[in-house]
Short mmCIF file of C-alpha atoms in Angstrom, two decimals:
data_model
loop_
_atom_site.label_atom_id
_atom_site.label_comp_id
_atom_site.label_asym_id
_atom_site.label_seq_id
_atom_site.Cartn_x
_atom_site.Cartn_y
_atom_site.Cartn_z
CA UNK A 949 14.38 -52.14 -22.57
CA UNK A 950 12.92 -48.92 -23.62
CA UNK A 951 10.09 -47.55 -22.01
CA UNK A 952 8.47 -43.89 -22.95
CA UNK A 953 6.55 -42.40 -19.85
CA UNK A 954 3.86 -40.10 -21.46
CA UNK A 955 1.28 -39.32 -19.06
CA UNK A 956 -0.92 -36.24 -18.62
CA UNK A 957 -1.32 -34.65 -15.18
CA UNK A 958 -3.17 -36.35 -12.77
CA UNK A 959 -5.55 -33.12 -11.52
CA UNK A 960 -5.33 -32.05 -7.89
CA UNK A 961 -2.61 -34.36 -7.28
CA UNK A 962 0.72 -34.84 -9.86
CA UNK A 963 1.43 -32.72 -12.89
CA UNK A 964 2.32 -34.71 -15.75
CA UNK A 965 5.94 -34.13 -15.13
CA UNK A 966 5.69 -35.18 -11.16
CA UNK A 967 3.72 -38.46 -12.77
CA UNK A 968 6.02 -39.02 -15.72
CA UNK A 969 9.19 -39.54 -13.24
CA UNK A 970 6.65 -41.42 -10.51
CA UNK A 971 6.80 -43.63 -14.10
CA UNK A 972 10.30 -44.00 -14.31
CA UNK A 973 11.02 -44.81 -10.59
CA UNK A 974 8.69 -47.41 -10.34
CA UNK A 975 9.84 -49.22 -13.81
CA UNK A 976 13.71 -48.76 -12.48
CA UNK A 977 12.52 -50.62 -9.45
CA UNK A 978 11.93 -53.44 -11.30
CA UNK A 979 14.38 -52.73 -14.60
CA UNK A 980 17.30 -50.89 -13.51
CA UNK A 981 18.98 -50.68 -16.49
CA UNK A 982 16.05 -49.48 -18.83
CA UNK A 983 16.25 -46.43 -20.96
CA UNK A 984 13.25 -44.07 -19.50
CA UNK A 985 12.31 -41.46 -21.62
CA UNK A 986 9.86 -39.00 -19.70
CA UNK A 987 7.75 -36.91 -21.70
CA UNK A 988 4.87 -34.62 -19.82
CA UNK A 989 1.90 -34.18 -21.90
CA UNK A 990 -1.48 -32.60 -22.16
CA UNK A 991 -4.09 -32.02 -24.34
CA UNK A 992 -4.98 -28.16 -24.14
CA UNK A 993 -6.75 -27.94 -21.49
CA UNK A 994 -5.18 -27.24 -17.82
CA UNK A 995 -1.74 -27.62 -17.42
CA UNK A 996 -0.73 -27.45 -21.41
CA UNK A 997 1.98 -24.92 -20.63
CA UNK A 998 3.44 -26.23 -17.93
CA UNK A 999 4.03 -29.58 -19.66
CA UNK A 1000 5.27 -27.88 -22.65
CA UNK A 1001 7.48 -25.99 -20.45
CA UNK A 1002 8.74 -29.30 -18.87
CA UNK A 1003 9.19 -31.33 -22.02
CA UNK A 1004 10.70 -29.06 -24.04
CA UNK A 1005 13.19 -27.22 -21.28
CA UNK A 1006 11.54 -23.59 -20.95
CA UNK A 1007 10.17 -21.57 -18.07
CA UNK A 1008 6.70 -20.63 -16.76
CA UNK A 1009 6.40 -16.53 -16.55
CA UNK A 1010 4.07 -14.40 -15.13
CA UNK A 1011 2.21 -10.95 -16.23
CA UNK A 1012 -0.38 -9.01 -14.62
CA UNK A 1013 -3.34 -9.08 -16.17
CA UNK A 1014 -7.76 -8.47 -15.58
CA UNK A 1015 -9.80 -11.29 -15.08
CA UNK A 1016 -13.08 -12.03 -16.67
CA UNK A 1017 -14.63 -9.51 -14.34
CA UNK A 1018 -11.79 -6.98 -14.48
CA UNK A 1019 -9.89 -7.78 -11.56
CA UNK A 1020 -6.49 -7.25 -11.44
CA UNK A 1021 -4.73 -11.03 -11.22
CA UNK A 1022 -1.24 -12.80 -11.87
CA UNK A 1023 -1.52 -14.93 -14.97
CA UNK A 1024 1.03 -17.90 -15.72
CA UNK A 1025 2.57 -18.68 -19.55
CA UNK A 1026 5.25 -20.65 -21.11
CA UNK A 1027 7.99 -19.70 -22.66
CA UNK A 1028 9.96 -22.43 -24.51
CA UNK A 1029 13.29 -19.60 -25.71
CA UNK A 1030 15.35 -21.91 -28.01
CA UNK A 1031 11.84 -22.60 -30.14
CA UNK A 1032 11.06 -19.02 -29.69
CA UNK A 1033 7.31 -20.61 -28.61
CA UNK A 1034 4.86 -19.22 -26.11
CA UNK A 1035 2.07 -21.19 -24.91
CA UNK A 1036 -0.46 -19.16 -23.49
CA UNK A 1037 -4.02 -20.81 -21.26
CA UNK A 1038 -6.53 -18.62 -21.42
CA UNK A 1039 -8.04 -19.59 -18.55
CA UNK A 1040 -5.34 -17.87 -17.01
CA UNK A 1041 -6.80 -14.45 -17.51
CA UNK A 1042 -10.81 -15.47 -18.32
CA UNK A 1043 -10.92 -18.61 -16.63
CA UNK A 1044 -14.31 -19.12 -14.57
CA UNK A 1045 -12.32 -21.41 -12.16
CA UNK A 1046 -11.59 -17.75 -11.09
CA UNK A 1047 -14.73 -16.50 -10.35
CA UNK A 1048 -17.55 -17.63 -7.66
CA UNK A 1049 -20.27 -18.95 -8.80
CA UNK A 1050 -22.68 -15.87 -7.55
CA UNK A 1051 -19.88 -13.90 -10.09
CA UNK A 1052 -20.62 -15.55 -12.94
CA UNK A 1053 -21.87 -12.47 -15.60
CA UNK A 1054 -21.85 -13.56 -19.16
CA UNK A 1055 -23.12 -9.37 -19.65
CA UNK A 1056 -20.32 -8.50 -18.42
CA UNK A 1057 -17.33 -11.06 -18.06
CA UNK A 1058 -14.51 -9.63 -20.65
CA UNK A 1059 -11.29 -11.69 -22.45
CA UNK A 1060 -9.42 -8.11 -22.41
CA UNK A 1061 -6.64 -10.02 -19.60
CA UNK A 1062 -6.29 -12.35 -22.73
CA UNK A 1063 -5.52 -9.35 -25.15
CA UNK A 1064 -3.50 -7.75 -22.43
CA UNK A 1065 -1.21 -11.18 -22.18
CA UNK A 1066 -1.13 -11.68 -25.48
CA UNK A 1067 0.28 -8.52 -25.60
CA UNK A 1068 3.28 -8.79 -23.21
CA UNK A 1069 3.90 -12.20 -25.18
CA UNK A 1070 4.60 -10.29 -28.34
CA UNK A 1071 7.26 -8.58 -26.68
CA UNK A 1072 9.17 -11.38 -26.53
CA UNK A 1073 8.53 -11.36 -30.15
CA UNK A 1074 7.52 -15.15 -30.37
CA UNK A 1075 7.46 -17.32 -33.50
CA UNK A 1076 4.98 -19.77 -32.60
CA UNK A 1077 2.27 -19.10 -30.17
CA UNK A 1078 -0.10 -22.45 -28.76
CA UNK A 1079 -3.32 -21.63 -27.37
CA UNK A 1080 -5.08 -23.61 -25.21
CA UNK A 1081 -8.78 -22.92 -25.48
CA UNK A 1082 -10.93 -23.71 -22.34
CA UNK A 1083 -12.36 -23.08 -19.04
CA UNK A 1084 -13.33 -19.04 -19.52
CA UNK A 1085 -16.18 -17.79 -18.03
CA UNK A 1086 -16.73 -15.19 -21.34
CA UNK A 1087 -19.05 -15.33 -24.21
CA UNK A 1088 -18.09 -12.11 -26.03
CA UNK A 1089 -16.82 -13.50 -28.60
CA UNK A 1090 -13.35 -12.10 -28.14
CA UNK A 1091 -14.05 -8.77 -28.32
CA UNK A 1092 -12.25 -7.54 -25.45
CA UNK A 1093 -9.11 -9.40 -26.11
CA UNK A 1094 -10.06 -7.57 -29.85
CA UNK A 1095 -10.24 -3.90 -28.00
CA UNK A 1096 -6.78 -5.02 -26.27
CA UNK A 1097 -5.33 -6.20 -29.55
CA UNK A 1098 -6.20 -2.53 -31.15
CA UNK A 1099 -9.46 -3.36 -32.41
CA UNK A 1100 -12.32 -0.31 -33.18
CA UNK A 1101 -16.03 -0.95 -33.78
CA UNK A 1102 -18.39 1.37 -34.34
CA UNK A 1103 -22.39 1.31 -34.79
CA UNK A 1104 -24.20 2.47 -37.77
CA UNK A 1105 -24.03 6.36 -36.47
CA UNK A 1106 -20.00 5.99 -36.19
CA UNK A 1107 -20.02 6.12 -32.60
CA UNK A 1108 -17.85 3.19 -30.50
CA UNK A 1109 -19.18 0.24 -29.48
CA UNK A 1110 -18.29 0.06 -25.51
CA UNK A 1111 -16.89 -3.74 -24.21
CA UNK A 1112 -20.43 -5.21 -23.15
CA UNK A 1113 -20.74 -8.14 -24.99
CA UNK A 1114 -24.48 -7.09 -25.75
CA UNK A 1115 -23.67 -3.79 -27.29
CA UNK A 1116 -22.23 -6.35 -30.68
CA UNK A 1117 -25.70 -6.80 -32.01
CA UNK A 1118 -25.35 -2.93 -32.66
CA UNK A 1119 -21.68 -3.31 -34.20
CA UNK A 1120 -21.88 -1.97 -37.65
CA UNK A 1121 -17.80 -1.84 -38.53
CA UNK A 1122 -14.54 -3.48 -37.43
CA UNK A 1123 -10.93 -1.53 -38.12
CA UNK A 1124 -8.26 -3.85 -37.15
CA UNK A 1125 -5.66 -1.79 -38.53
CA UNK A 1126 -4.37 -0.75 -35.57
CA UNK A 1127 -3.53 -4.12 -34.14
CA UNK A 1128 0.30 -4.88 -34.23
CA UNK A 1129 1.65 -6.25 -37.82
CA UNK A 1130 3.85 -8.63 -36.10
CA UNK A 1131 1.33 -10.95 -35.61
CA UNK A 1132 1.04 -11.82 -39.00
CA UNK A 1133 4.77 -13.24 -38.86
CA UNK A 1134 3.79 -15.40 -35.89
CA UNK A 1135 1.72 -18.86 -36.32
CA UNK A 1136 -0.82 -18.85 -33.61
CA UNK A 1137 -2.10 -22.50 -33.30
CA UNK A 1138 -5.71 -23.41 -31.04
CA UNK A 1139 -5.58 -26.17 -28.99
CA UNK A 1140 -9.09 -27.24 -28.63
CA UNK A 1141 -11.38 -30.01 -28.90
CA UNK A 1142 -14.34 -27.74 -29.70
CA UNK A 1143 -15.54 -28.28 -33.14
CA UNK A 1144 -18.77 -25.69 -32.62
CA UNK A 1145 -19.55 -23.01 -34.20
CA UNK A 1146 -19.79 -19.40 -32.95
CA UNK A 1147 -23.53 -19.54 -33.25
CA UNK A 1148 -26.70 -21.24 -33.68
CA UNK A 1149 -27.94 -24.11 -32.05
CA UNK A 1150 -24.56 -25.82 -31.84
CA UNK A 1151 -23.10 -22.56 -30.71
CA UNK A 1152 -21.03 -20.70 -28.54
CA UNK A 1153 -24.10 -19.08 -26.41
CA UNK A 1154 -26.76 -21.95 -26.81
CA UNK A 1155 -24.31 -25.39 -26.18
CA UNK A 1156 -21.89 -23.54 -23.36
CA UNK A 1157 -23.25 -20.58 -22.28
CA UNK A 1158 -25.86 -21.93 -19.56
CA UNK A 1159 -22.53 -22.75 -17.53
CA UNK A 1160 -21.36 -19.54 -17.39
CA UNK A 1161 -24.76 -18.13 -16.32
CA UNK A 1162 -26.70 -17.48 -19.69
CA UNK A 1163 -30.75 -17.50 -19.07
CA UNK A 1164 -32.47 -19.60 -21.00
CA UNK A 1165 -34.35 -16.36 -22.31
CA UNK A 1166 -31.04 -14.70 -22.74
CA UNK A 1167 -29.59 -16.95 -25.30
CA UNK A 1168 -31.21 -15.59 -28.40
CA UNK A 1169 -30.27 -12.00 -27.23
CA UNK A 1170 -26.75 -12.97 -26.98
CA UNK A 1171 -26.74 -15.13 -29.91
CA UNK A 1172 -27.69 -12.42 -32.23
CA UNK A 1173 -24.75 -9.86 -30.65
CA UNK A 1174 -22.40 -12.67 -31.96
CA UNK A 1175 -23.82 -13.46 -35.13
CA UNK A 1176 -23.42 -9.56 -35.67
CA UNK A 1177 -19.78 -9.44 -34.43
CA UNK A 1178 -18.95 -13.11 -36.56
CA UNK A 1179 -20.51 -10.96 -39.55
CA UNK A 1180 -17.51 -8.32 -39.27
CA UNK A 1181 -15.32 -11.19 -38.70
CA UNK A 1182 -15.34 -12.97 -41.80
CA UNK A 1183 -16.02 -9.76 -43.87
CA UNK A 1184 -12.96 -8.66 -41.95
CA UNK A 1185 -10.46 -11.86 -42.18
CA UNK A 1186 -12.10 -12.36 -45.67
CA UNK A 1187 -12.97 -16.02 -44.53
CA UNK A 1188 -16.43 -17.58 -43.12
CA UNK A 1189 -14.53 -18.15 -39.24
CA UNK A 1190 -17.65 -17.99 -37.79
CA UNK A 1191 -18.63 -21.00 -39.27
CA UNK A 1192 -15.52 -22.61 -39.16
CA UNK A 1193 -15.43 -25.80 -36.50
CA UNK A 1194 -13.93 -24.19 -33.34
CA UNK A 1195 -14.84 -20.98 -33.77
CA UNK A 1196 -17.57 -21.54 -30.65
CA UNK A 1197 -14.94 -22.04 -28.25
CA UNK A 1198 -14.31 -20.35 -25.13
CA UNK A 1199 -17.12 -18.64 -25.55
CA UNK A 1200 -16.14 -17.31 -29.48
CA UNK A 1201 -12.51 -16.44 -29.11
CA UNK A 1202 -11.86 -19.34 -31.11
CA UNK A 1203 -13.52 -17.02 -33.82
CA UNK A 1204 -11.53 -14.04 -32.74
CA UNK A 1205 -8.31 -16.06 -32.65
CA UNK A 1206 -9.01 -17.06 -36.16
CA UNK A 1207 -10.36 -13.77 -37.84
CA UNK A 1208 -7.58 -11.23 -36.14
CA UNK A 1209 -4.59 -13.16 -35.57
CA UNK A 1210 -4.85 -15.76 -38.93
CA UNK A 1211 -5.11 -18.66 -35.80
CA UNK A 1212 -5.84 -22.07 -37.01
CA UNK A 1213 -7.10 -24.60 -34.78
CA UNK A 1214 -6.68 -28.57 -34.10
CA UNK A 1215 -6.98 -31.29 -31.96
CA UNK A 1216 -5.40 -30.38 -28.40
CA UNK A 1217 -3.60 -33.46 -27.46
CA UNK A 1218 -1.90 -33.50 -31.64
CA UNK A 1219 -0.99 -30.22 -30.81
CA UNK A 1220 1.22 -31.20 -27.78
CA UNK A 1221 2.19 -34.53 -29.24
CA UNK A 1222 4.01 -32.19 -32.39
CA UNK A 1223 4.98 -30.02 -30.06
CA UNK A 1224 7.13 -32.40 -27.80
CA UNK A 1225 8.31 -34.81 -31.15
CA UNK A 1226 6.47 -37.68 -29.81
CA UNK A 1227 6.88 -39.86 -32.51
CA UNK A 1228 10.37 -39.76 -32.65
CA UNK A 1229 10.77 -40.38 -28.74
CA UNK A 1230 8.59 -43.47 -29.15
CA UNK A 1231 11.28 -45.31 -31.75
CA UNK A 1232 12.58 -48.32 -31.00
CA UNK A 1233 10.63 -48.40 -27.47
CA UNK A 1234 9.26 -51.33 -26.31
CA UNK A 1235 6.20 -50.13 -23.68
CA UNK A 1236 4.65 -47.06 -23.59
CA UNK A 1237 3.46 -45.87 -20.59
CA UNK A 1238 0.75 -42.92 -20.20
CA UNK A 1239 -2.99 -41.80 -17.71
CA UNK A 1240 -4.22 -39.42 -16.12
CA UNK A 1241 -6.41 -39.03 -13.47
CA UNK A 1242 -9.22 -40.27 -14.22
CA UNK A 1243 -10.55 -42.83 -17.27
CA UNK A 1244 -13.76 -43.79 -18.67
CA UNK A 1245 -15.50 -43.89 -22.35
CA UNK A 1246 -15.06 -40.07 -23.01
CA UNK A 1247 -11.29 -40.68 -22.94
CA UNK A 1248 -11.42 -41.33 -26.48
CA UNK A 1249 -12.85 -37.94 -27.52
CA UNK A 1250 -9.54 -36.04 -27.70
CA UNK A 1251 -7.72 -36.77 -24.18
CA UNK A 1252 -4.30 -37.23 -23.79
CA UNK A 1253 -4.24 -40.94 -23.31
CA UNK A 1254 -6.10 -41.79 -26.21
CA UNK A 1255 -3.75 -39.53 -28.41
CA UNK A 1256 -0.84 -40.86 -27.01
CA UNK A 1257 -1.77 -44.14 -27.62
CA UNK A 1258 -2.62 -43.94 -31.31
CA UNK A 1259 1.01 -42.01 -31.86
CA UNK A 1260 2.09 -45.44 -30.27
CA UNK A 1261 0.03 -48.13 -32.08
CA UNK A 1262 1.38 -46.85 -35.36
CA UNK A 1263 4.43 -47.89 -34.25
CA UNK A 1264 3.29 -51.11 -33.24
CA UNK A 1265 3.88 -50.15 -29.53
CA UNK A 1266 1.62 -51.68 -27.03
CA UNK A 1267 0.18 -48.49 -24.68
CA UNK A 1268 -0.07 -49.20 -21.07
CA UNK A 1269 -2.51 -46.07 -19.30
CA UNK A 1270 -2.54 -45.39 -15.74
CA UNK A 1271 -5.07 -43.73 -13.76
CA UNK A 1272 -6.59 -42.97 -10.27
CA UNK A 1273 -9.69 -43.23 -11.31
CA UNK A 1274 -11.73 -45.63 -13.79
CA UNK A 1275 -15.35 -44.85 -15.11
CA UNK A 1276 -18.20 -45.53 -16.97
CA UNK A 1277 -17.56 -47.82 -19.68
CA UNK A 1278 -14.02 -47.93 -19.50
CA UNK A 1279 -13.94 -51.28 -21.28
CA UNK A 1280 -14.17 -49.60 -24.77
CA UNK A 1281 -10.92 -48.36 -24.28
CA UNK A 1282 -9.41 -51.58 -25.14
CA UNK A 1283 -11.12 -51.88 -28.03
CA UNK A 1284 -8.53 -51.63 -30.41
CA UNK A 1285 -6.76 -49.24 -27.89
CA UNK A 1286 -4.83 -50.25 -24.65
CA UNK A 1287 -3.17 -52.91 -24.16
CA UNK A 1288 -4.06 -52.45 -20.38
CA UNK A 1289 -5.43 -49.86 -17.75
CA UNK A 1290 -3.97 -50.11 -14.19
CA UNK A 1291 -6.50 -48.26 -11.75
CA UNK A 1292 -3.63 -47.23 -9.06
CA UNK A 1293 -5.78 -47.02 -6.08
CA UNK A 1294 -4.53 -49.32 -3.85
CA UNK A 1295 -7.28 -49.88 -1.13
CA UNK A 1296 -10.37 -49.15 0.31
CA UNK A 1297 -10.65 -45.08 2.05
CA UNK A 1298 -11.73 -41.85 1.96
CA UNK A 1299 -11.21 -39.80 -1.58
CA UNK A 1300 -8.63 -37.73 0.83
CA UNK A 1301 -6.67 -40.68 1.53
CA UNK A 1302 -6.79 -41.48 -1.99
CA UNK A 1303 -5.23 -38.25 -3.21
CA UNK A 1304 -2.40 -38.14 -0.24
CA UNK A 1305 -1.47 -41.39 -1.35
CA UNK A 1306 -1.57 -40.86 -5.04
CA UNK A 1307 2.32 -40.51 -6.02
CA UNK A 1308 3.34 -43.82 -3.86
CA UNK A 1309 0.01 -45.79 -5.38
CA UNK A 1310 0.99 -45.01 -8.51
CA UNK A 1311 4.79 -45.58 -8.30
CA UNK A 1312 3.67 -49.29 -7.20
CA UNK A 1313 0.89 -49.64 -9.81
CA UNK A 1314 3.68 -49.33 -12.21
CA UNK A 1315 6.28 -51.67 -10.46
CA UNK A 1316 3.80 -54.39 -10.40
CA UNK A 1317 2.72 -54.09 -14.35
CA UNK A 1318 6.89 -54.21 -14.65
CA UNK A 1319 7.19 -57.52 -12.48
CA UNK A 1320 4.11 -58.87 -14.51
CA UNK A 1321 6.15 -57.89 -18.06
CA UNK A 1322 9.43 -58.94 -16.18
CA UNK A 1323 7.82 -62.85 -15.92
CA UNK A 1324 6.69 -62.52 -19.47
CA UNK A 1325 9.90 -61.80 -20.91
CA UNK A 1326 12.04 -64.37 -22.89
CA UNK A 1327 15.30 -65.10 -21.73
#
């Protein structure tokens, strides 16, 4: 028997590689002989390079970078050499995981650590470069990953624009001609499940940037600094990007991404499943095996379960998903989805317990679903 192990991390506990061989033990238990194919996954968010790292043989580097509030920090990327493919997180540099929540400053939080990684990625002079969009704790738009990149605005009296995100609504010109050629010969690809715009009611500012400490009376204020900067952006990339879906993300770098660096966004998890050659791991298998952490209705809206699970049913592969925890309406799932979701919490405790216990839970979750297909199987 052939069984694919697919699974995305399962947060605080397993990354998708540590689950993806939990996986395999636990159906060798019960099939010794079966050809296990383990194949770490994600969806964009946290963890996307490290899976890509793990599936497709690279290694995770490091480069020192500014946080969103212009600390100096260590920031994490993956670097897959025989595909010549980085995979960068900007949460790494912007991420608002990084900053208390008494830090948050949407005046003043900056994406220039994302400009200054993306510029120690070009030295390795990349062909492909995956971005996974998510988590930051900016809403400028990109502009000082722009300024890191080589970018040069100026106001109406040709004097420079200075990095607060405010100071765009004043942003008469853009010269990008200073920002390295090379990056037109590499194909920059968004992760992100973010179809917003950059502004307006379904915007960057209005829909996400009350999380990262936008006033409700600051919204309009910031809203028109972007509208001003997504104005030089399409007259700049010669494209409307500011109204392109995705462009709202991560606080507007998805704009940025798109206007300076010819970046073209799509679903997270179809990013990673091309990425690792899903498809052609899942021929000829007979269960495929995926979770994550935790399940309930939203799973269908772009996680990694869902995704993986559609590669498989047009194969005509029944998808078996995992999980420590099930939610709200889970039941929809199997609607024309799963063939089955195993919660792997095995008994009653404290959420602590749960998580200490997570690897040897799951590892029997799966060797019980195995002695269930074992009895089921013809002779």
């Amino acid at each position: 028997m052939k069984f694919v192990l697919a699974p995305d991390s399962f947060k605080g506990t397993m990354s998708a590689a540590t689950v993806a061989a939990t996986m395999s033990a636990g159906v060798r238990d019960v099939f010794p002989d079966a050809e296990c194919i383990e194949i770490p996954m994600a969806d964009g968010g946290e963890g996307t390079a490290r899976s890509l790292v793990d599936a497709l043989g690279g290694e995770m580097r490091s480069a020192q970078v500014a946080d969103a509030l212009g600390r100096t920090r260590t920031a994490h990327f993956g670097w897959i050499a025989a595909k010549k493919l980085a995979v960068l997180e900007i949460a790494e540099a912007a991420g608002i995981e990084h900053l208390a929540l008494e830090e948050l400053d949407p005046h003043q939080a900056t994406t220039a650590g994302v400009g200054q990684l993306l510029n120690q990625i070009l030295e390795l002079s990349p062909t492909n470069l995956i971005v996974g969009l998510g988590g930051s704790a900016t809403n400028d738009g990109g502009w000082g990953m722009a300024q890191e990149l080589g970018a040069v605005a100026k106001n109406s009296s040709g004097n420079l624009i200075d990095s607060r995100p405010l100071a765009l609504v004043d942003a008469a010109s853009l010269d990008i001609s200073n920002i390295s050629k090379r990056w037109q010969e590499i194909a920059v690809t968004l992760a992100c499940d973010v179809n917003n715009p950059l502004t307006g009611k379904r915007g960057a500012t209005a829909v996400f940037g009350p999380q990262k400490g936008v006033l409700p009376e600051e919204i309009t204020l910031l809203d028109a600094a972007l509208k001003q900067w997504g104005k030089l952006l399409d007259e700049t990339s010669g494209r409307a990007v500011s109204q392109t879906p995705g462009a709202g993300a991560a606080g507007g770098l998805g704009a940025a991404f798109m206007a300076l660096l010819g970046a073209k966004s799509q679903s997270g998890v179809n990013v990673v499943i091309e990425a690792v050659n899903l498809e052609k791991h899942l021929t000829g298998a007979d269960f495929v095996f995926t979770g994550e952490g935790s399940l309930d209705f939203q799973t269908k809206f772009g996680k990694t379960p869902w995704g993986v699970m559609l590669t498989a049913r047009k194969l005509n592969i029944p998808a078996i998903a995992f999980t420590g925890n099930l939610g709200r309406n889970a039941e929809s799932l199997h609607e024309n989805g799963f063939a089955a979701i195993v919660p792997t919490a095995r008994e009653v405790g404290s959420l602590t317990e749960a998580l200490e216990k997570a690897q040897s839970s799951l590892r029997e979750s799966v060797r019980m679903t195995c002695r269930i297909l074992a009895a089921r199987r013809p002779e």
